[in-house]
GROMACS .gro file of C-alpha atoms in nm:
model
  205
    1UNK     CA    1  -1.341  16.710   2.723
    2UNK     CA    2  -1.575  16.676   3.030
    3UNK     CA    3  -1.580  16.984   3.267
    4UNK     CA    4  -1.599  16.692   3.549
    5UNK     CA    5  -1.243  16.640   3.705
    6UNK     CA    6  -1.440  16.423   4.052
    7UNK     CA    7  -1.523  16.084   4.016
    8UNK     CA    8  -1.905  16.055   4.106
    9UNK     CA    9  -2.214  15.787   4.129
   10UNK     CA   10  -2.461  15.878   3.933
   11UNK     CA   11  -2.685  15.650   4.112
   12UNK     CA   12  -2.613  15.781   4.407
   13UNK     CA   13  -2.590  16.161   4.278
   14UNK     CA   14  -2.900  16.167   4.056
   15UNK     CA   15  -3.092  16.205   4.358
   16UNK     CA   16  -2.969  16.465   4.495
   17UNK     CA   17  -2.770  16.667   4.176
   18UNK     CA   18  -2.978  16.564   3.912
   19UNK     CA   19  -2.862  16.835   3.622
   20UNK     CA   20  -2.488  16.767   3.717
   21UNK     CA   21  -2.527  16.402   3.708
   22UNK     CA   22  -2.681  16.360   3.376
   23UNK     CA   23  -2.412  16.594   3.231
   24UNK     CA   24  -2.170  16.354   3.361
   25UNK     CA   25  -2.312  16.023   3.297
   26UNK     CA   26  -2.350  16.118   2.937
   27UNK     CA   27  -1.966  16.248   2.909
   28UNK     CA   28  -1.787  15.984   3.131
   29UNK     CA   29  -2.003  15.672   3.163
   30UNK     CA   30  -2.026  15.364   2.927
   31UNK     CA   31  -2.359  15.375   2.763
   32UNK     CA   32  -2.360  15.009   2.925
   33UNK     CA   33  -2.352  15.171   3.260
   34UNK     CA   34  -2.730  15.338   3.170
   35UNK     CA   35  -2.843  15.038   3.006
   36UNK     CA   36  -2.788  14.815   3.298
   37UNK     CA   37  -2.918  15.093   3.546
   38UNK     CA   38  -3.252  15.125   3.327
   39UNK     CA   39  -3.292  14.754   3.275
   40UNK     CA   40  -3.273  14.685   3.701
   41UNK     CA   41  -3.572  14.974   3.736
   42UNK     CA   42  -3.739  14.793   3.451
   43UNK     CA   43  -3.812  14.484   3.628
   44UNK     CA   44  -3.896  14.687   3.909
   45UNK     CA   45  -4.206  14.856   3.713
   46UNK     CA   46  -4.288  14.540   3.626
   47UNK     CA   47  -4.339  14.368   3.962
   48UNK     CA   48  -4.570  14.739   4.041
   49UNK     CA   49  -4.775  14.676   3.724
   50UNK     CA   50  -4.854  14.327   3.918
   51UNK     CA   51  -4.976  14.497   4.224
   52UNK     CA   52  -5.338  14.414   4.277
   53UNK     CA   53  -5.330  14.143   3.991
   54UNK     CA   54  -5.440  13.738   4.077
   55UNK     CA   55  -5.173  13.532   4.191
   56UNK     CA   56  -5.136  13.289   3.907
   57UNK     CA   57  -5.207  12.979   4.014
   58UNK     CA   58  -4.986  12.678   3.987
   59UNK     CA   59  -4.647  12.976   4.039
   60UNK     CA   60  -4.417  13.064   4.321
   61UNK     CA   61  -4.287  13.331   4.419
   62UNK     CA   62  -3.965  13.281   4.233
   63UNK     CA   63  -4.139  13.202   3.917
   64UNK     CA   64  -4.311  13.551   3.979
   65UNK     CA   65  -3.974  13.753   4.009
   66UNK     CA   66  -3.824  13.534   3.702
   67UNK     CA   67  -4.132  13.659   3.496
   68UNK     CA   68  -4.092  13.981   3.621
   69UNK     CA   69  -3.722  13.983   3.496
   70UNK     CA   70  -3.745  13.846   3.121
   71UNK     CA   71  -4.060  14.046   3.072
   72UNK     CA   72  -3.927  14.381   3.264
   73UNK     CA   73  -3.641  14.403   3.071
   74UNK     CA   74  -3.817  14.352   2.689
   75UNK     CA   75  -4.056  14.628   2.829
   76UNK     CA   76  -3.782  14.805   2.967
   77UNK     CA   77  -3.584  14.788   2.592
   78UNK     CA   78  -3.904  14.897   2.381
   79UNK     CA   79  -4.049  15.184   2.609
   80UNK     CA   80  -3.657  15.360   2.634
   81UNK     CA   81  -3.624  15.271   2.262
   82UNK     CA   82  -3.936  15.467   2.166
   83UNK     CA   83  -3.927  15.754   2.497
   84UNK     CA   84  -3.586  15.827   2.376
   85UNK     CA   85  -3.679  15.857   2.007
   86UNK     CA   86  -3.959  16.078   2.028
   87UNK     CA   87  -3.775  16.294   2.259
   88UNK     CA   88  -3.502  16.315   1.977
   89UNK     CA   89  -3.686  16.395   1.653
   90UNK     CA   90  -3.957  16.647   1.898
   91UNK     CA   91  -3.664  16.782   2.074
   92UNK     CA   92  -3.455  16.855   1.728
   93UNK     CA   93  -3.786  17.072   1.643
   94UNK     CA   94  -3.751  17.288   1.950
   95UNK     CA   95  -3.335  17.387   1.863
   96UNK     CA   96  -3.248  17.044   2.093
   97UNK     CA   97  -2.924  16.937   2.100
   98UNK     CA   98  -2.933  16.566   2.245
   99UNK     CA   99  -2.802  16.273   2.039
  100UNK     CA  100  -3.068  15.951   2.028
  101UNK     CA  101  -2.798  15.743   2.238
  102UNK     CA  102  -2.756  16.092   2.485
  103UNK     CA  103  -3.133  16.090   2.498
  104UNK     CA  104  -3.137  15.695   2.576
  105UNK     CA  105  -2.876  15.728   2.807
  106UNK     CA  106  -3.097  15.986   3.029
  107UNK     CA  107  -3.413  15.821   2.972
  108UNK     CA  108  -3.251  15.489   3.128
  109UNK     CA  109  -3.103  15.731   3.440
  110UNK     CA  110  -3.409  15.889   3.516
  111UNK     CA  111  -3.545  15.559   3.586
  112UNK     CA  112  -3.297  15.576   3.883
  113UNK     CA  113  -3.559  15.531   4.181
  114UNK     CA  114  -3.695  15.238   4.085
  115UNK     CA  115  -3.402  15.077   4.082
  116UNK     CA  116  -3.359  15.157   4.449
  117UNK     CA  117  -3.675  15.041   4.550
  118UNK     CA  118  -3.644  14.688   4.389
  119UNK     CA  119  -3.478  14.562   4.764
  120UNK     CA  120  -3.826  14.680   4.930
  121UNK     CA  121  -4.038  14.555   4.650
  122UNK     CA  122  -3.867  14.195   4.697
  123UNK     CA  123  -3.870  14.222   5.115
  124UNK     CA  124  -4.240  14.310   5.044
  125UNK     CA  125  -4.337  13.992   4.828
  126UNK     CA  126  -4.152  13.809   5.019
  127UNK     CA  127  -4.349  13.891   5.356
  128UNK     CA  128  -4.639  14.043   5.305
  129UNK     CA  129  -4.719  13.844   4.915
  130UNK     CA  130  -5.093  13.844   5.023
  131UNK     CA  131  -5.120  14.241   5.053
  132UNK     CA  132  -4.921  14.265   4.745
  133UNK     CA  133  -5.133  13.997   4.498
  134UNK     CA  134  -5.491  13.899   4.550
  135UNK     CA  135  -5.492  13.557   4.607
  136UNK     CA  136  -5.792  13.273   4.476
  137UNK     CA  137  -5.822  13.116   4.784
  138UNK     CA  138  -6.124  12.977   4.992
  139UNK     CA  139  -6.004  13.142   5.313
  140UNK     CA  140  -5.953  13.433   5.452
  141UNK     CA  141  -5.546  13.524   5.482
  142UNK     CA  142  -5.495  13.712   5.807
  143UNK     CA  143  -5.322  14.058   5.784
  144UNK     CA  144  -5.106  14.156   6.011
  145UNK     CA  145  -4.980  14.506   6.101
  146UNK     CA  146  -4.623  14.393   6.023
  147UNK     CA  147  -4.816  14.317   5.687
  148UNK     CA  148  -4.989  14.643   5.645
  149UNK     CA  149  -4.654  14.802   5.745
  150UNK     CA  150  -4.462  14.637   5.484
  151UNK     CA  151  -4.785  14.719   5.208
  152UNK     CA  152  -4.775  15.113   5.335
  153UNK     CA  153  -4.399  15.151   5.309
  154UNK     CA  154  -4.417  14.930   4.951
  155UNK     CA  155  -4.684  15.156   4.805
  156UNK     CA  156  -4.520  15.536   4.960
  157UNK     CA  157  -4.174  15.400   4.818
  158UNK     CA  158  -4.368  15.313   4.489
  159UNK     CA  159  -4.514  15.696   4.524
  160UNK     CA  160  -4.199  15.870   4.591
  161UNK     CA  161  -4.005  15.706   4.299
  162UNK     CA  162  -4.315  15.744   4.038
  163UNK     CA  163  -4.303  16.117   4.118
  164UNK     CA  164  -3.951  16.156   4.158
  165UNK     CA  165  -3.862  15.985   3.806
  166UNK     CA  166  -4.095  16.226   3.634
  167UNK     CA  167  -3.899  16.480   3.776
  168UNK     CA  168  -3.580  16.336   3.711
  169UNK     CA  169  -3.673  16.282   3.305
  170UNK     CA  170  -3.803  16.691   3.307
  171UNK     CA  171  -3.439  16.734   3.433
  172UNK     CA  172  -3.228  16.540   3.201
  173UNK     CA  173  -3.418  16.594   2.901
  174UNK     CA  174  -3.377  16.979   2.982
  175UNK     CA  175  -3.005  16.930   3.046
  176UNK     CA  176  -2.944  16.684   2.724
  177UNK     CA  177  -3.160  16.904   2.500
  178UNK     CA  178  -3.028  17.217   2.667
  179UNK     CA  179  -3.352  17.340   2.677
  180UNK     CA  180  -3.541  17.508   2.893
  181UNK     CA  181  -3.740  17.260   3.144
  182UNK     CA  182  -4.090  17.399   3.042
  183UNK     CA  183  -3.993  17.323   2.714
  184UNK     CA  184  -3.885  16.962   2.864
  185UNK     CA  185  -4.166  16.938   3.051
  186UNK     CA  186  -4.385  16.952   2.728
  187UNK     CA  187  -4.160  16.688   2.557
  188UNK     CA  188  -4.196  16.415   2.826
  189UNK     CA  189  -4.585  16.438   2.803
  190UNK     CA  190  -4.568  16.340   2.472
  191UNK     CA  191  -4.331  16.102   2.507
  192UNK     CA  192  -4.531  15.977   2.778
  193UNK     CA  193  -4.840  15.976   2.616
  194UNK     CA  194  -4.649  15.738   2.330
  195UNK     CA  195  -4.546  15.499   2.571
  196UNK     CA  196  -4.865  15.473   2.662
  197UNK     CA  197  -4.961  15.397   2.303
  198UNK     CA  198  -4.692  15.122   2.308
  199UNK     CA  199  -4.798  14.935   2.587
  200UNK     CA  200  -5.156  14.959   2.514
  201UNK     CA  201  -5.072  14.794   2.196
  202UNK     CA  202  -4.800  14.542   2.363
  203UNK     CA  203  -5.090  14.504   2.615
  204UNK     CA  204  -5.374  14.364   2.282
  205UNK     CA  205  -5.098  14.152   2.131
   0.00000   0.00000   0.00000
């Protein structure tokens, strides 16, 4: 029985009581509930991997955000799949004690700040496209510093979320594992370094 009597947000409390939130989520939340949160922040990654790419040609914006959606989520599905089953067998080697769907629950969670920076990502494209994509043009597009406002506080939000989802999967794969966060630390670098792997090899395909 969950220790939790309080109704909380974990998208809202992952921020800010990371250790406490996981705990929760994993005790008291539908595994849909992660799924839905990780699949949202996976779209968002995939608009970032776009960021200094060549606007295709012939594609609006909309067509942009609609690719960004189908593909975000499949890359969303097979990065948690194989993050959250590395840090299960690794973590069962090192006296861990998190389940594959407890560990896929977390790894979806930790992906938390992207999802909140999806609204800035979209105001961004939307306003400032040109400082976002490089465009194959004839002319020069002129920036603005409401452009190069939007572009700073699109790449600082992209910053703050990169670093504060690394932090967040230390955290939960500690708390799932019940392991130390050295320990956890060590696990998500080679869980990282998989996922790399992956999409290298999604990447060739």
């Amino acid at each position: 029985m969950s220790e939790y009597r309080e109704e909380i947000e974990p998208l809202l409390s992952v921020m800010v009581k990371p250790r406490e939130t996981f705990r929760y989520m994993i005790e008291n939340k539908k595994f849909t509930y992660a799924l839905y949160t990780g699949a949202v922040a996976g779209v968002a990654s995939m608009l970032i991997t776009m960021y200094g790419s060549v606007f295709p040609a012939g594609f609006g914006l909309g067509d942009v955000v609609y690719t960004s959606i189908v593909m975000g989520i499949l890359v969303f599905m097979l990065t948690n799949l194989v993050m959250a089953f590395v840090m299960t067998k690794i973590g069962a080697m090192v006296k861990g004690k998190g389940t594959f769907k407890e560990m896929f629950q977390t790894v979806c969670m930790a992906n938390a700040p992207y999802f909140w920076i999806m609204p800035i990502l979209l105001f961004w494209l939307q306003n400032a496209s040109h400082t976002f994509f490089k465009f194959d043009f004839n002319f020069d597009i002129e920036t603005t510093l409401k452009d190069m406002i939007w572009a700073y506080v699109g790449l600082f939000s992209v910053a703050v979320a990169t670093i504060w989802s690394a932090v967040l999967s230390i955290i939960g794969i500690s708390e799932t594992h019940q392991i130390s966060k050295w320990k956890a630390f060590g696990l998500f670098l080679l869980g990282s370094v998989a996922i790399l792997v992956v999409n290298m090899l999604f990447l060739a395909v």
